[in-house]
Amino acid sequence: MSHTCDHCGRTESDAAALLTWTTSVERDRQLRYCAACSREHLRALEGKLDQEWW
């Protein structure tokens, strides 16, 4: 199964690599972010800011 980053559009199908991805719930929707986007926007994710604020 392949997953797509909801911020940059990167796709990943390797289960081990998906362990580094982050999930977030915004407006009752579960979103997934790749490791690169997770690192770049860590403070916004921790502050629970919606993606439109990044």
Coordinates of C-alpha atoms in Angstrom, one line a residue:
M1 CA 0.0 0.0 0.0
S2 CA 1.3 3.4 -0.9
H3 CA 0.8 6.6 1.1
T4 CA 1.0 10.2 -0.2
C5 CA 2.2 13.2 1.8
D6 CA -0.6 15.7 2.2
H7 CA 1.8 18.6 2.1
C8 CA 4.3 17.9 -0.7
G9 CA 2.8 15.0 -2.5
R10 CA 5.7 12.6 -2.1
T11 CA 4.6 8.9 -2.2
E12 CA 6.0 6.1 -0.2
S13 CA 5.3 2.4 -0.2
D14 CA 8.1 1.0 2.0
A15 CA 6.6 0.1 5.4
A16 CA 9.8 0.8 7.2
A17 CA 10.1 4.4 5.8
L18 CA 6.4 5.0 6.7
L19 CA 7.4 4.7 10.3
T20 CA 9.1 8.1 10.1
W21 CA 5.9 9.8 8.8
T22 CA 3.7 12.0 11.0
T23 CA -0.1 11.9 11.2
S24 CA -2.4 14.8 12.1
V25 CA -6.1 15.3 12.4
E26 CA -7.4 18.6 11.0
R27 CA -11.1 19.4 10.6
D28 CA -12.0 15.7 11.3
R29 CA -9.6 14.6 8.5
Q30 CA -6.5 12.4 9.1
L31 CA -3.5 13.8 7.2
R32 CA -0.1 12.2 6.7
Y33 CA 3.2 14.0 6.3
C34 CA 6.5 12.6 5.1
A35 CA 9.6 12.8 7.3
A36 CA 11.0 15.8 5.4
C37 CA 7.8 17.9 5.8
S38 CA 7.5 16.7 9.4
R39 CA 11.0 18.0 10.3
E40 CA 10.5 21.2 8.4
H41 CA 7.1 22.0 10.0
L42 CA 7.7 20.4 13.4
R43 CA 6.8 23.5 15.5
A44 CA 3.6 24.1 13.5
L45 CA 2.6 20.4 14.0
E46 CA 3.4 20.6 17.7
G47 CA 1.4 23.8 18.0
K48 CA -1.5 22.0 16.2
L49 CA -1.7 24.8 13.6
D50 CA -3.7 23.9 10.5
Q51 CA -1.6 23.3 7.4
E52 CA -2.9 26.6 5.8
W53 CA -0.8 28.4 8.4
W54 CA 2.5 26.8 7.4

